Coordinates of C-alpha atoms in Angstrom, one line a residue:
Chain L
X1414 CA 80.8 50.2 32.7
X1415 CA 83.4 49.8 30.0
X1416 CA 85.1 52.7 28.3
X1417 CA 82.8 54.6 26.0
X1418 CA 83.5 55.1 22.3
X1419 CA 82.2 58.2 20.7
X1420 CA 82.6 59.4 17.1
X1421 CA 82.3 63.2 16.6
X1422 CA 83.7 65.1 13.7
X1423 CA 86.7 67.3 14.7
X1424 CA 85.9 70.0 12.2
X1425 CA 82.6 71.1 10.7
X1426 CA 81.0 74.1 9.0
X1427 CA 78.5 76.2 10.8
X1428 CA 75.0 75.0 9.8
X1429 CA 76.1 71.5 8.7
X1430 CA 74.2 68.6 10.0
X1431 CA 76.7 66.1 11.4
X1432 CA 76.1 62.6 12.7
X1433 CA 77.3 61.8 16.2
X1434 CA 77.7 58.1 17.2
X1435 CA 78.1 56.8 20.7
X1436 CA 78.6 53.4 22.2
X1437 CA 79.5 52.1 25.6
X1438 CA 80.3 48.5 26.7
X1439 CA 77.6 47.2 29.0
X1440 CA 75.8 43.9 29.4
X1441 CA 72.4 45.5 29.8
X1442 CA 71.2 42.8 32.1
X1443 CA 67.4 42.7 31.5
X1444 CA 66.3 41.4 34.9
X1445 CA 64.4 38.6 33.3
X1446 CA 67.3 36.2 32.9
X1447 CA 67.7 33.4 35.4
X1448 CA 70.9 32.0 36.8
X1449 CA 70.9 28.5 35.4
X1450 CA 72.5 27.0 38.5
X1451 CA 70.4 28.5 41.2
X1452 CA 67.2 29.3 39.3
X1453 CA 67.2 32.8 40.7
X1454 CA 66.5 35.8 38.6
X1455 CA 69.6 37.9 37.8
X1456 CA 68.7 41.5 38.9
X1457 CA 68.2 44.1 36.2
X1458 CA 71.3 46.3 35.6
X1459 CA 71.1 48.4 32.5
X1460 CA 72.2 51.8 31.4
X1461 CA 69.0 53.7 31.7
X1462 CA 69.9 57.1 30.4
X1463 CA 72.1 59.0 28.0
X1464 CA 72.3 62.7 28.0
X1465 CA 74.3 64.7 25.5
X1466 CA 75.0 68.4 25.7
X1467 CA 76.6 70.8 23.2
X1468 CA 78.4 73.9 24.6
X1469 CA 76.5 73.4 27.9
X1470 CA 73.0 73.2 26.3
X1471 CA 71.0 70.0 26.1
X1472 CA 71.2 68.5 22.6
X1473 CA 69.8 65.0 22.8
X1474 CA 68.8 62.7 25.6
X1475 CA 67.4 59.2 25.7
X1476 CA 65.8 56.8 28.2
X1477 CA 67.0 53.3 27.5
X1478 CA 65.0 50.2 28.4
X1479 CA 65.9 46.5 28.8
X1480 CA 64.9 46.0 25.1
X1481 CA 68.1 47.8 24.1
X1482 CA 70.9 45.5 23.0
X1483 CA 74.0 45.0 25.0
X1484 CA 76.7 47.6 24.4
X1485 CA 74.2 50.3 23.7
X1486 CA 74.8 52.2 20.5
X1487 CA 73.0 55.4 19.9
X1488 CA 73.5 57.7 16.9
X1489 CA 71.9 61.1 16.3
X1490 CA 72.4 64.5 14.6
X1491 CA 73.7 67.9 15.4
X1492 CA 73.2 71.0 13.4
X1493 CA 76.5 72.7 14.2
X1494 CA 75.8 76.2 15.7
X1495 CA 79.6 76.9 16.2
X1496 CA 82.5 75.5 18.1
X1497 CA 81.9 73.7 21.3
X1498 CA 82.3 70.6 23.4
X1499 CA 80.0 67.6 23.1
X1500 CA 79.6 66.0 26.5
X1501 CA 78.0 62.5 26.9
X1502 CA 76.8 61.2 30.2
X1503 CA 75.6 57.6 30.7
X1504 CA 73.8 56.6 33.8
X1505 CA 73.5 53.0 35.0
X1506 CA 70.9 51.5 37.3
X1507 CA 72.2 52.4 40.7
X1508 CA 73.2 55.9 39.7
X1509 CA 76.8 55.3 38.5
X1510 CA 77.7 57.6 35.7
X1511 CA 80.4 57.7 32.9
X1512 CA 81.2 60.7 30.8
X1513 CA 83.0 61.4 27.6
X1514 CA 83.9 64.7 25.9
X1515 CA 84.8 65.7 22.3
X1516 CA 85.4 69.1 20.8
X1517 CA 84.0 70.3 17.5
X1518 CA 85.8 73.2 15.8
X1519 CA 83.6 75.1 13.5
X1520 CA 85.1 76.5 10.4
Chain D
X532 CA 95.6 6.8 42.8
X533 CA 91.8 6.9 43.3
X534 CA 92.2 10.4 44.8
X535 CA 93.8 11.6 41.7
X536 CA 91.0 10.3 39.5
X537 CA 88.4 12.0 41.7
X538 CA 90.1 15.4 41.4
X539 CA 90.2 15.1 37.7
X540 CA 86.5 14.4 37.5
X541 CA 85.7 17.4 39.7
X542 CA 87.9 19.6 37.6
X543 CA 86.2 18.5 34.4
X544 CA 82.7 19.2 35.9
X545 CA 83.6 22.7 37.1
X546 CA 85.1 23.3 33.7
X547 CA 81.9 22.3 31.9
X548 CA 79.7 24.4 34.2
X549 CA 81.9 27.4 33.7
X550 CA 81.8 26.9 30.0
X551 CA 78.1 26.7 29.9
X552 CA 77.8 29.8 32.0
X553 CA 80.1 31.7 29.7
X554 CA 78.1 30.4 26.7
X555 CA 74.9 31.7 28.3
X556 CA 76.4 35.2 28.7
X557 CA 77.6 35.2 25.1
X558 CA 74.1 34.3 23.9
X559 CA 72.8 37.1 26.1
X560 CA 69.9 34.8 26.5
X561 CA 66.4 34.9 27.9
X562 CA 64.4 38.0 28.5
X563 CA 62.1 35.3 29.6
X564 CA 58.4 34.9 29.0
X565 CA 55.9 37.8 29.5
X566 CA 54.9 38.1 33.1
X567 CA 51.1 38.2 33.5
X568 CA 51.2 41.7 35.0
X569 CA 53.1 43.2 32.1
X570 CA 51.5 46.2 30.5
X571 CA 50.9 46.1 26.8
X572 CA 52.8 48.6 24.6
X573 CA 49.6 50.5 24.0
X574 CA 49.4 51.4 27.7
X575 CA 52.9 52.8 27.7
X576 CA 52.1 54.7 24.6
X577 CA 49.0 56.3 26.2
X578 CA 51.1 57.3 29.2
X579 CA 53.7 58.9 27.0
X580 CA 51.4 60.9 24.8
X581 CA 48.8 61.8 27.4
X582 CA 45.6 61.4 25.5
X583 CA 46.7 62.7 22.1
X584 CA 45.7 60.6 19.1
X585 CA 48.6 59.4 16.9
X586 CA 48.2 59.9 13.2
X587 CA 50.1 57.6 10.8
X588 CA 52.7 59.2 8.7
X589 CA 55.8 61.4 8.9
X590 CA 57.6 58.8 10.9
X591 CA 59.9 56.4 9.1
X592 CA 61.2 53.5 10.9
X593 CA 63.8 51.2 9.2
X594 CA 64.6 47.7 10.3
X595 CA 65.8 44.7 8.4
X596 CA 62.9 42.7 7.1
X597 CA 64.4 39.5 8.5
X598 CA 66.5 39.6 11.6
X599 CA 68.5 36.4 12.0
X600 CA 69.7 37.3 15.5
X601 CA 67.2 38.9 17.8
X602 CA 69.9 40.0 20.2
X603 CA 71.0 43.0 18.1
X604 CA 68.7 44.3 15.5
X605 CA 69.7 47.7 14.0
X606 CA 66.9 50.3 13.7
X607 CA 66.7 53.8 12.4
X608 CA 64.0 56.3 13.0
X609 CA 63.6 59.4 10.9
X610 CA 60.8 62.0 11.4
X611 CA 59.9 64.6 8.8
X612 CA 60.2 68.0 10.5
X613 CA 61.8 71.4 9.8
X614 CA 63.3 71.2 13.3
X615 CA 63.0 75.0 13.8
X616 CA 62.4 76.6 17.2
X617 CA 58.7 76.9 16.5
X618 CA 58.1 73.5 14.9
X619 CA 60.3 70.5 15.9
X620 CA 60.1 67.0 17.2
X621 CA 60.4 66.8 21.0
X622 CA 60.2 63.1 21.7
X623 CA 60.4 59.9 19.8
X624 CA 59.3 56.6 21.5
X625 CA 60.1 53.2 20.0
X626 CA 58.1 50.1 21.0
X627 CA 58.8 46.5 20.2
X628 CA 55.2 45.3 20.6
X629 CA 56.0 41.6 21.1
X630 CA 58.8 42.0 23.7
X631 CA 58.3 41.2 27.4
X632 CA 59.2 44.9 28.0
X633 CA 57.8 46.7 25.0
X634 CA 59.6 50.0 25.5
X635 CA 62.9 50.3 23.6
X636 CA 64.0 53.9 23.8
X637 CA 62.5 57.3 24.5
X638 CA 64.6 60.0 22.8
X639 CA 64.3 63.7 23.3
X640 CA 65.3 66.1 20.6
X641 CA 66.0 69.9 20.5
X642 CA 66.0 72.3 17.5
X643 CA 69.9 71.9 17.7
X644 CA 69.5 68.3 16.5
X645 CA 68.9 69.6 12.9
X646 CA 67.1 66.4 12.0
X647 CA 64.9 64.2 14.1
X648 CA 66.9 61.1 13.6
X649 CA 68.0 58.3 15.9
X650 CA 69.8 55.0 15.3
X651 CA 70.6 52.1 17.6
X652 CA 70.2 48.4 18.2
X653 CA 67.4 46.6 19.9
X654 CA 66.6 43.1 21.2
X655 CA 63.6 41.3 19.7
X656 CA 62.0 38.3 21.3
X657 CA 60.1 37.1 18.3
X658 CA 58.6 38.2 15.0
X659 CA 56.7 41.3 15.7
X660 CA 55.7 44.9 14.8
X661 CA 57.9 47.8 15.8
X662 CA 56.2 51.1 16.3
X663 CA 57.8 54.5 16.5
X664 CA 55.8 57.5 17.8
X665 CA 56.9 61.1 17.4
X666 CA 55.7 64.0 19.6
X667 CA 55.9 67.5 18.0
X668 CA 56.4 70.8 19.7
X669 CA 52.8 71.8 18.6
X670 CA 51.3 68.8 20.4
X671 CA 50.6 66.6 17.3
X672 CA 51.6 63.0 17.5
X673 CA 52.6 60.9 14.5
X674 CA 53.5 57.3 14.2
X675 CA 55.1 54.7 11.9
X676 CA 55.3 50.9 11.9
X677 CA 57.2 48.1 10.5
X678 CA 57.3 44.3 10.9
X679 CA 60.4 42.3 11.5
X680 CA 60.7 38.5 11.1
X681 CA 63.0 37.2 13.8
X682 CA 64.7 33.8 13.2
X683 CA 66.3 33.4 16.6
X684 CA 64.8 35.5 19.4
X685 CA 67.1 37.6 21.5
X686 CA 64.8 37.1 24.5
X687 CA 64.9 33.3 24.9
X688 CA 62.7 32.6 21.8

């Protein structure tokens, strides 16, 4: 998995609804494609889940399927309850995980 | 002399093969055709909502009317809800009804989300209807639909 890119505002007011954007480089191999030389199916390898927590509590999670484009991009909202860390965890088929962390400072 | 020529030929062939393989990757090609055993999107929906009856409304799904490239089609789902502890959206499921694997994403929200909103990019095999279904904390289920014309399918079309 390539390095994730996340966009989280550094500062926000308590009660504001902010947009959080995340993207991670990944081919999202569907498992339906065939190797043109050998005719064998290329095994499925996708990122199957994204879990996002804010200050230790679950904020948003998603199960991703092969119909998601390569380099999966997911954006969602957070109603800022105060300062805290936003932690992203992506899980690939096979169980490998990648994480990213950003801090929001509430004003 | 003849040896040299042969080597050149081989090199050119491997180059061509390599290039076509690279091109296939870039095109992110075929999701392939629908296997006969594949479940329809409705079956997945029934599994997800466990017998509830979806009511049309409250769910807004935005996609371009015409998608030139089916490999990455941006989508946006918005569900009307106060997102309070007592009344909020818990799950949103998105289905691309004409894809070999109709499930796109199943997102879970919490009252902390503030708004039941999710945005991303999906693959579309062909011109088809996209359905978004929202499950509320009170057990109600709402849905929204839209149709997208796909010029070049992202799944081998």
